[in-house]
């Protein structure tokens, strides 16, 4: 997605060869116009698939799931990272290890909102190691629902996430695929090197 790549080059900050900071427009302060364009892009990619629910994980995936679900005219669900008091025992729940935070947390979705009839599109902000997205695919499997695919806003293609999802037979669509990066430079997959 051209607008997204240009924005990453303009406003993204490469903190190290592995960490891209995008919190001025994607995941802390949020650009609503770009977010809605991202939702449209995912909706177009998966339009023919008769998706019934978009699934994401709190907090950084929520606005992209909202934009995608709005464009598709369907509901979205966000997996909760901590069991809320209002969540009864009736949840699908899996552990996810965060490599960025070096901690394992439990993610949960109420069984009320995901069933074997659902055709699910998973959306999240980043695809890195794939741990978060693989956790969500496990929840879809536990519900007996049909997984249509995964949409990542930014993919760090030099990390293992895409490979792990593809090995599991999952369709992966990422709107910006970063082949490599270093301070001041981001190289996209299939694109010439651009300076940030
Ligand atoms: P995973 O390693 O499970 O694929 O990524 C887990 C989460 O870590 C992502 O959803 C995202 O919130 C965060 N994350 C991973 N890599 C980056 C990065 O380079 N920059 C930012 N801002 N977040 C990241």
PDB file of C-alpha atoms and ligand atoms in Angstrom:
ATOM      1  CA  UNK A   1       0.000   0.000   0.000  1.00  0.00           C
ATOM      2  CA  UNK A   2       1.721   3.076  -1.349  1.00  0.00           C
ATOM      3  CA  UNK A   3       0.371   5.667   1.153  1.00  0.00           C
ATOM      4  CA  UNK A   4       1.394   3.465   4.077  1.00  0.00           C
ATOM      5  CA  UNK A   5       4.911   2.859   2.792  1.00  0.00           C
ATOM      6  CA  UNK A   6       5.400   6.569   2.131  1.00  0.00           C
ATOM      7  CA  UNK A   7       4.188   7.354   5.640  1.00  0.00           C
ATOM      8  CA  UNK A   8       6.542   4.801   7.200  1.00  0.00           C
ATOM      9  CA  UNK A   9       9.423   6.404   5.330  1.00  0.00           C
ATOM     10  CA  UNK A  10       8.343   9.910   6.337  1.00  0.00           C
ATOM     11  CA  UNK A  11       7.229   9.452   9.942  1.00  0.00           C
ATOM     12  CA  UNK A  12       8.491   6.039  11.086  1.00  0.00           C
ATOM     13  CA  UNK A  13      11.578   5.864  13.282  1.00  0.00           C
ATOM     14  CA  UNK A  14      13.875   2.881  13.052  1.00  0.00           C
ATOM     15  CA  UNK A  15      15.066   2.316  16.610  1.00  0.00           C
ATOM     16  CA  UNK A  16      17.267  -0.689  15.771  1.00  0.00           C
ATOM     17  CA  UNK A  17      17.513  -3.287  12.991  1.00  0.00           C
ATOM     18  CA  UNK A  18      14.480  -4.983  14.599  1.00  0.00           C
ATOM     19  CA  UNK A  19      12.229  -2.261  16.003  1.00  0.00           C
ATOM     20  CA  UNK A  20      10.233   0.290  14.007  1.00  0.00           C
ATOM     21  CA  UNK A  21       8.471   3.046  15.914  1.00  0.00           C
ATOM     22  CA  UNK A  22       5.240   4.197  14.262  1.00  0.00           C
ATOM     23  CA  UNK A  23       3.489   5.736  17.224  1.00  0.00           C
ATOM     24  CA  UNK A  24       2.999   9.153  15.632  1.00  0.00           C
ATOM     25  CA  UNK A  25       0.462   7.740  13.123  1.00  0.00           C
ATOM     26  CA  UNK A  26      -0.342   4.030  13.690  1.00  0.00           C
ATOM     27  CA  UNK A  27      -0.300   2.840  17.267  1.00  0.00           C
ATOM     28  CA  UNK A  28      -0.316   5.645  19.817  1.00  0.00           C
ATOM     29  CA  UNK A  29      -1.381   8.831  18.052  1.00  0.00           C
ATOM     30  CA  UNK A  30      -3.502   7.512  15.176  1.00  0.00           C
ATOM     31  CA  UNK A  31      -4.187   8.973  11.714  1.00  0.00           C
ATOM     32  CA  UNK A  32      -7.875   8.202  11.108  1.00  0.00           C
ATOM     33  CA  UNK A  33      -7.747   8.785   7.339  1.00  0.00           C
ATOM     34  CA  UNK A  34      -4.861   6.351   6.881  1.00  0.00           C
ATOM     35  CA  UNK A  35      -6.565   3.892   9.261  1.00  0.00           C
ATOM     36  CA  UNK A  36      -9.758   3.906   7.170  1.00  0.00           C
ATOM     37  CA  UNK A  37      -7.696   3.428   3.980  1.00  0.00           C
ATOM     38  CA  UNK A  38      -6.029   0.434   5.649  1.00  0.00           C
ATOM     39  CA  UNK A  39      -9.452  -1.009   6.454  1.00  0.00           C
ATOM     40  CA  UNK A  40     -10.524  -0.512   2.806  1.00  0.00           C
ATOM     41  CA  UNK A  41      -7.368  -2.228   1.571  1.00  0.00           C
ATOM     42  CA  UNK A  42      -7.972  -5.306   3.753  1.00  0.00           C
ATOM     43  CA  UNK A  43     -11.654  -5.349   2.779  1.00  0.00           C
ATOM     44  CA  UNK A  44     -10.726  -5.330  -0.925  1.00  0.00           C
ATOM     45  CA  UNK A  45      -8.203  -8.148  -0.494  1.00  0.00           C
ATOM     46  CA  UNK A  46     -10.726 -10.397   1.281  1.00  0.00           C
ATOM     47  CA  UNK A  47     -14.008  -9.119  -0.243  1.00  0.00           C
ATOM     48  CA  UNK A  48     -14.797 -12.387  -2.086  1.00  0.00           C
ATOM     49  CA  UNK A  49     -14.328 -14.565   0.985  1.00  0.00           C
ATOM     50  CA  UNK A  50     -17.678 -13.995   2.705  1.00  0.00           C
ATOM     51  CA  UNK A  51     -15.949 -13.062   5.989  1.00  0.00           C
ATOM     52  CA  UNK A  52     -18.395 -12.922   8.926  1.00  0.00           C
ATOM     53  CA  UNK A  53     -16.104 -11.616  11.714  1.00  0.00           C
ATOM     54  CA  UNK A  54     -12.866  -9.689  11.958  1.00  0.00           C
ATOM     55  CA  UNK A  55     -10.726 -10.724  14.928  1.00  0.00           C
ATOM     56  CA  UNK A  56      -7.875  -8.794  16.517  1.00  0.00           C
ATOM     57  CA  UNK A  57      -6.079  -8.392  19.827  1.00  0.00           C
ATOM     58  CA  UNK A  58      -6.145  -5.404  22.154  1.00  0.00           C
ATOM     59  CA  UNK A  59      -4.990  -2.688  21.983  1.00  0.00           C
ATOM     60  CA  UNK A  60      -3.032  -1.819  18.834  1.00  0.00           C
ATOM     61  CA  UNK A  61      -5.149  -3.925  16.467  1.00  0.00           C
ATOM     62  CA  UNK A  62      -8.519  -2.498  17.457  1.00  0.00           C
ATOM     63  CA  UNK A  63      -8.743   0.524  15.159  1.00  0.00           C
ATOM     64  CA  UNK A  64      -7.576  -1.501  12.123  1.00  0.00           C
ATOM     65  CA  UNK A  65     -10.140  -4.215  12.875  1.00  0.00           C
ATOM     66  CA  UNK A  66     -12.823  -1.533  13.232  1.00  0.00           C
ATOM     67  CA  UNK A  67     -11.917   0.041   9.888  1.00  0.00           C
ATOM     68  CA  UNK A  68     -11.825  -3.366   8.154  1.00  0.00           C
ATOM     69  CA  UNK A  69     -15.082  -4.556   9.698  1.00  0.00           C
ATOM     70  CA  UNK A  70     -16.779  -1.259   8.816  1.00  0.00           C
ATOM     71  CA  UNK A  71     -15.660  -1.593   5.184  1.00  0.00           C
ATOM     72  CA  UNK A  72     -16.958  -5.180   5.079  1.00  0.00           C
ATOM     73  CA  UNK A  73     -20.174  -4.386   6.971  1.00  0.00           C
ATOM     74  CA  UNK A  74     -19.594  -7.033   9.655  1.00  0.00           C
ATOM     75  CA  UNK A  75     -18.724  -7.030  13.392  1.00  0.00           C
ATOM     76  CA  UNK A  76     -15.247  -7.283  14.829  1.00  0.00           C
ATOM     77  CA  UNK A  77     -14.035  -8.908  18.040  1.00  0.00           C
ATOM     78  CA  UNK A  78     -10.932  -8.040  19.986  1.00  0.00           C
ATOM     79  CA  UNK A  79      -9.275 -10.677  22.139  1.00  0.00           C
ATOM     80  CA  UNK A  80      -8.728  -9.437  25.686  1.00  0.00           C
ATOM     81  CA  UNK A  81      -5.323  -9.729  27.247  1.00  0.00           C
ATOM     82  CA  UNK A  82      -6.590 -10.067  30.787  1.00  0.00           C
ATOM     83  CA  UNK A  83      -9.689 -11.780  31.905  1.00  0.00           C
ATOM     84  CA  UNK A  84     -12.196  -9.036  32.652  1.00  0.00           C
ATOM     85  CA  UNK A  85     -14.590  -9.526  35.530  1.00  0.00           C
ATOM     86  CA  UNK A  86     -17.429  -9.554  33.026  1.00  0.00           C
ATOM     87  CA  UNK A  87     -15.883 -12.507  31.132  1.00  0.00           C
ATOM     88  CA  UNK A  88     -17.295 -15.718  32.547  1.00  0.00           C
ATOM     89  CA  UNK A  89     -15.550 -19.078  32.261  1.00  0.00           C
ATOM     90  CA  UNK A  90     -17.051 -19.466  28.811  1.00  0.00           C
ATOM     91  CA  UNK A  91     -14.009 -18.253  26.884  1.00  0.00           C
ATOM     92  CA  UNK A  92     -11.532 -19.530  24.336  1.00  0.00           C
ATOM     93  CA  UNK A  93      -8.169 -18.788  25.877  1.00  0.00           C
ATOM     94  CA  UNK A  94      -4.546 -19.309  24.769  1.00  0.00           C
ATOM     95  CA  UNK A  95      -1.141 -18.153  26.059  1.00  0.00           C
ATOM     96  CA  UNK A  96       0.894 -15.742  23.909  1.00  0.00           C
ATOM     97  CA  UNK A  97       4.555 -14.992  24.469  1.00  0.00           C
ATOM     98  CA  UNK A  98       5.579 -11.422  23.730  1.00  0.00           C
ATOM     99  CA  UNK A  99       9.196 -11.224  22.617  1.00  0.00           C
ATOM    100  CA  UNK A 100       9.180  -7.436  22.697  1.00  0.00           C
ATOM    101  CA  UNK A 101       7.991  -7.392  26.325  1.00  0.00           C
ATOM    102  CA  UNK A 102       9.521 -10.711  27.385  1.00  0.00           C
ATOM    103  CA  UNK A 103       6.348 -11.932  29.051  1.00  0.00           C
ATOM    104  CA  UNK A 104       3.636 -14.499  28.494  1.00  0.00           C
ATOM    105  CA  UNK A 105       0.029 -13.421  28.769  1.00  0.00           C
ATOM    106  CA  UNK A 106      -3.316 -15.095  28.247  1.00  0.00           C
ATOM    107  CA  UNK A 107      -5.671 -13.901  25.489  1.00  0.00           C
ATOM    108  CA  UNK A 108      -9.382 -14.649  25.659  1.00  0.00           C
ATOM    109  CA  UNK A 109     -12.480 -14.416  23.485  1.00  0.00           C
ATOM    110  CA  UNK A 110     -15.970 -15.115  24.770  1.00  0.00           C
ATOM    111  CA  UNK A 111     -17.462 -18.278  23.233  1.00  0.00           C
ATOM    112  CA  UNK A 112     -20.636 -16.261  22.651  1.00  0.00           C
ATOM    113  CA  UNK A 113     -19.072 -14.313  19.797  1.00  0.00           C
ATOM    114  CA  UNK A 114     -17.210 -16.946  17.781  1.00  0.00           C
ATOM    115  CA  UNK A 115     -18.765 -20.148  16.491  1.00  0.00           C
ATOM    116  CA  UNK A 116     -18.243 -22.925  13.952  1.00  0.00           C
ATOM    117  CA  UNK A 117     -20.380 -20.975  11.440  1.00  0.00           C
ATOM    118  CA  UNK A 118     -17.962 -18.036  11.400  1.00  0.00           C
ATOM    119  CA  UNK A 119     -15.536 -17.190   8.592  1.00  0.00           C
ATOM    120  CA  UNK A 120     -12.816 -15.201  10.308  1.00  0.00           C
ATOM    121  CA  UNK A 121     -10.317 -12.618   9.086  1.00  0.00           C
ATOM    122  CA  UNK A 122      -7.586 -11.840  11.634  1.00  0.00           C
ATOM    123  CA  UNK A 123      -6.080  -8.335  11.546  1.00  0.00           C
ATOM    124  CA  UNK A 124      -3.232  -6.813  13.570  1.00  0.00           C
ATOM    125  CA  UNK A 125      -0.778  -3.923  13.470  1.00  0.00           C
ATOM    126  CA  UNK A 126       2.509  -5.836  13.191  1.00  0.00           C
ATOM    127  CA  UNK A 127       3.577  -9.280  12.037  1.00  0.00           C
ATOM    128  CA  UNK A 128       6.966  -9.960  13.614  1.00  0.00           C
ATOM    129  CA  UNK A 129       7.573 -13.325  15.316  1.00  0.00           C
ATOM    130  CA  UNK A 130       3.947 -14.223  14.646  1.00  0.00           C
ATOM    131  CA  UNK A 131       3.266 -15.192  18.268  1.00  0.00           C
ATOM    132  CA  UNK A 132       0.246 -12.901  18.662  1.00  0.00           C
ATOM    133  CA  UNK A 133      -1.301 -13.852  15.312  1.00  0.00           C
ATOM    134  CA  UNK A 134      -0.636 -17.581  15.831  1.00  0.00           C
ATOM    135  CA  UNK A 135      -2.419 -17.273  19.208  1.00  0.00           C
ATOM    136  CA  UNK A 136      -5.428 -15.796  17.434  1.00  0.00           C
ATOM    137  CA  UNK A 137      -5.410 -18.609  14.843  1.00  0.00           C
ATOM    138  CA  UNK A 138      -5.509 -21.089  17.740  1.00  0.00           C
ATOM    139  CA  UNK A 139      -8.617 -19.347  19.123  1.00  0.00           C
ATOM    140  CA  UNK A 140     -10.290 -19.596  15.687  1.00  0.00           C
ATOM    141  CA  UNK A 141      -9.422 -23.315  15.559  1.00  0.00           C
ATOM    142  CA  UNK A 142     -10.717 -23.891  19.108  1.00  0.00           C
ATOM    143  CA  UNK A 143     -14.021 -22.303  18.061  1.00  0.00           C
ATOM    144  CA  UNK A 144     -14.209 -24.641  15.047  1.00  0.00           C
ATOM    145  CA  UNK A 145     -14.533 -21.531  12.869  1.00  0.00           C
ATOM    146  CA  UNK A 146     -13.087 -21.177   9.369  1.00  0.00           C
ATOM    147  CA  UNK A 147      -9.940 -19.055   9.163  1.00  0.00           C
ATOM    148  CA  UNK A 148      -9.952 -17.020   5.946  1.00  0.00           C
ATOM    149  CA  UNK A 149      -6.586 -15.379   6.451  1.00  0.00           C
ATOM    150  CA  UNK A 150      -4.466 -12.856   8.281  1.00  0.00           C
ATOM    151  CA  UNK A 151      -3.984  -9.173   7.472  1.00  0.00           C
ATOM    152  CA  UNK A 152      -0.997  -7.366   8.966  1.00  0.00           C
ATOM    153  CA  UNK A 153      -0.572  -3.624   8.561  1.00  0.00           C
ATOM    154  CA  UNK A 154       3.231  -3.829   8.803  1.00  0.00           C
ATOM    155  CA  UNK A 155       5.194  -7.037   8.290  1.00  0.00           C
ATOM    156  CA  UNK A 156       8.834  -7.323   9.261  1.00  0.00           C
ATOM    157  CA  UNK A 157       9.599  -9.943   6.628  1.00  0.00           C
ATOM    158  CA  UNK A 158      13.039 -10.654   8.075  1.00  0.00           C
ATOM    159  CA  UNK A 159      11.376 -12.179  11.147  1.00  0.00           C
ATOM    160  CA  UNK A 160       9.803 -15.622  11.210  1.00  0.00           C
ATOM    161  CA  UNK A 161       6.082 -14.752  11.541  1.00  0.00           C
ATOM    162  CA  UNK A 162       5.012 -15.041   7.887  1.00  0.00           C
ATOM    163  CA  UNK A 163       6.862 -18.344   7.459  1.00  0.00           C
ATOM    164  CA  UNK A 164       5.218 -19.853  10.531  1.00  0.00           C
ATOM    165  CA  UNK A 165       1.737 -18.783   9.441  1.00  0.00           C
ATOM    166  CA  UNK A 166       2.268 -20.013   5.876  1.00  0.00           C
ATOM    167  CA  UNK A 167       3.570 -23.346   7.176  1.00  0.00           C
ATOM    168  CA  UNK A 168       0.278 -23.624   9.040  1.00  0.00           C
ATOM    169  CA  UNK A 169      -1.531 -23.073   5.706  1.00  0.00           C
ATOM    170  CA  UNK A 170      -2.687 -19.530   6.493  1.00  0.00           C
ATOM    171  CA  UNK A 171      -3.089 -16.869   3.786  1.00  0.00           C
ATOM    172  CA  UNK A 172      -1.072 -13.804   4.841  1.00  0.00           C
ATOM    173  CA  UNK A 173      -1.626 -10.313   3.385  1.00  0.00           C
ATOM    174  CA  UNK A 174       0.537  -7.451   4.642  1.00  0.00           C
ATOM    175  CA  UNK A 175       0.139  -3.865   3.460  1.00  0.00           C
ATOM    176  CA  UNK A 176       3.791  -2.906   4.018  1.00  0.00           C
ATOM    177  CA  UNK A 177       6.469  -5.595   3.945  1.00  0.00           C
ATOM    178  CA  UNK A 178       9.831  -4.555   5.330  1.00  0.00           C
ATOM    179  CA  UNK A 179      12.730  -6.606   3.989  1.00  0.00           C
ATOM    180  CA  UNK A 180      15.323  -4.955   6.207  1.00  0.00           C
ATOM    181  CA  UNK A 181      15.923  -1.746   8.080  1.00  0.00           C
ATOM    182  CA  UNK A 182      18.628   0.200   9.804  1.00  0.00           C
ATOM    183  CA  UNK A 183      18.774   3.625  11.412  1.00  0.00           C
ATOM    184  CA  UNK A 184      17.494   6.098   8.793  1.00  0.00           C
ATOM    185  CA  UNK A 185      16.661   3.472   6.160  1.00  0.00           C
ATOM    186  CA  UNK A 186      13.752   1.144   5.425  1.00  0.00           C
ATOM    187  CA  UNK A 187      13.860  -1.382   2.573  1.00  0.00           C
ATOM    188  CA  UNK A 188      10.538  -2.773   1.440  1.00  0.00           C
ATOM    189  CA  UNK A 189      10.092  -6.177  -0.174  1.00  0.00           C
ATOM    190  CA  UNK A 190      10.112  -5.828  -4.008  1.00  0.00           C
ATOM    191  CA  UNK A 191      11.030  -2.159  -3.724  1.00  0.00           C
ATOM    192  CA  UNK A 192      14.161  -0.145  -4.084  1.00  0.00           C
ATOM    193  CA  UNK A 193      15.757   1.223  -0.941  1.00  0.00           C
ATOM    194  CA  UNK A 194      14.189   4.468   0.275  1.00  0.00           C
ATOM    195  CA  UNK A 195      15.603   6.855   2.808  1.00  0.00           C
ATOM    196  CA  UNK A 196      13.710   7.937   5.935  1.00  0.00           C
TER     197      UNK A 196
HETATM  198  P1  LIG B   1       4.687 -10.744  17.196  1.00  0.00           P
HETATM  199  O1  LIG B   1       6.149 -10.884  17.540  1.00  0.00           O
HETATM  200  O2  LIG B   1       3.822 -11.586  18.081  1.00  0.00           O
HETATM  201  O3  LIG B   1       4.432 -10.984  15.714  1.00  0.00           O
HETATM  202  O4  LIG B   1       4.314  -9.208  17.479  1.00  0.00           O
HETATM  203  C1  LIG B   1       3.624  -8.891  18.655  1.00  0.00           C
HETATM  204  C2  LIG B   1       3.313  -7.431  18.775  1.00  0.00           C
HETATM  205  O5  LIG B   1       4.516  -6.739  19.066  1.00  0.00           O
HETATM  206  C3  LIG B   1       2.732  -6.720  17.560  1.00  0.00           C
HETATM  207  O6  LIG B   1       1.338  -6.825  17.470  1.00  0.00           O
HETATM  208  C4  LIG B   1       3.152  -5.284  17.838  1.00  0.00           C
HETATM  209  O7  LIG B   1       2.191  -4.652  18.673  1.00  0.00           O
HETATM  210  C5  LIG B   1       4.467  -5.444  18.558  1.00  0.00           C
HETATM  211  N1  LIG B   1       5.618  -5.261  17.665  1.00  0.00           N
HETATM  212  C6  LIG B   1       6.427  -6.197  17.120  1.00  0.00           C
HETATM  213  N2  LIG B   1       7.414  -5.631  16.412  1.00  0.00           N
HETATM  214  C7  LIG B   1       7.220  -4.289  16.486  1.00  0.00           C
HETATM  215  C8  LIG B   1       7.930  -3.149  15.953  1.00  0.00           C
HETATM  216  O8  LIG B   1       8.958  -3.225  15.238  1.00  0.00           O
HETATM  217  N3  LIG B   1       7.412  -1.923  16.268  1.00  0.00           N
HETATM  218  C9  LIG B   1       6.296  -1.764  17.026  1.00  0.00           C
HETATM  219  N4  LIG B   1       5.872  -0.517  17.249  1.00  0.00           N
HETATM  220  N5  LIG B   1       5.620  -2.808  17.558  1.00  0.00           N
HETATM  221  C10 LIG B   1       6.085  -4.064  17.290  1.00  0.00           C
END
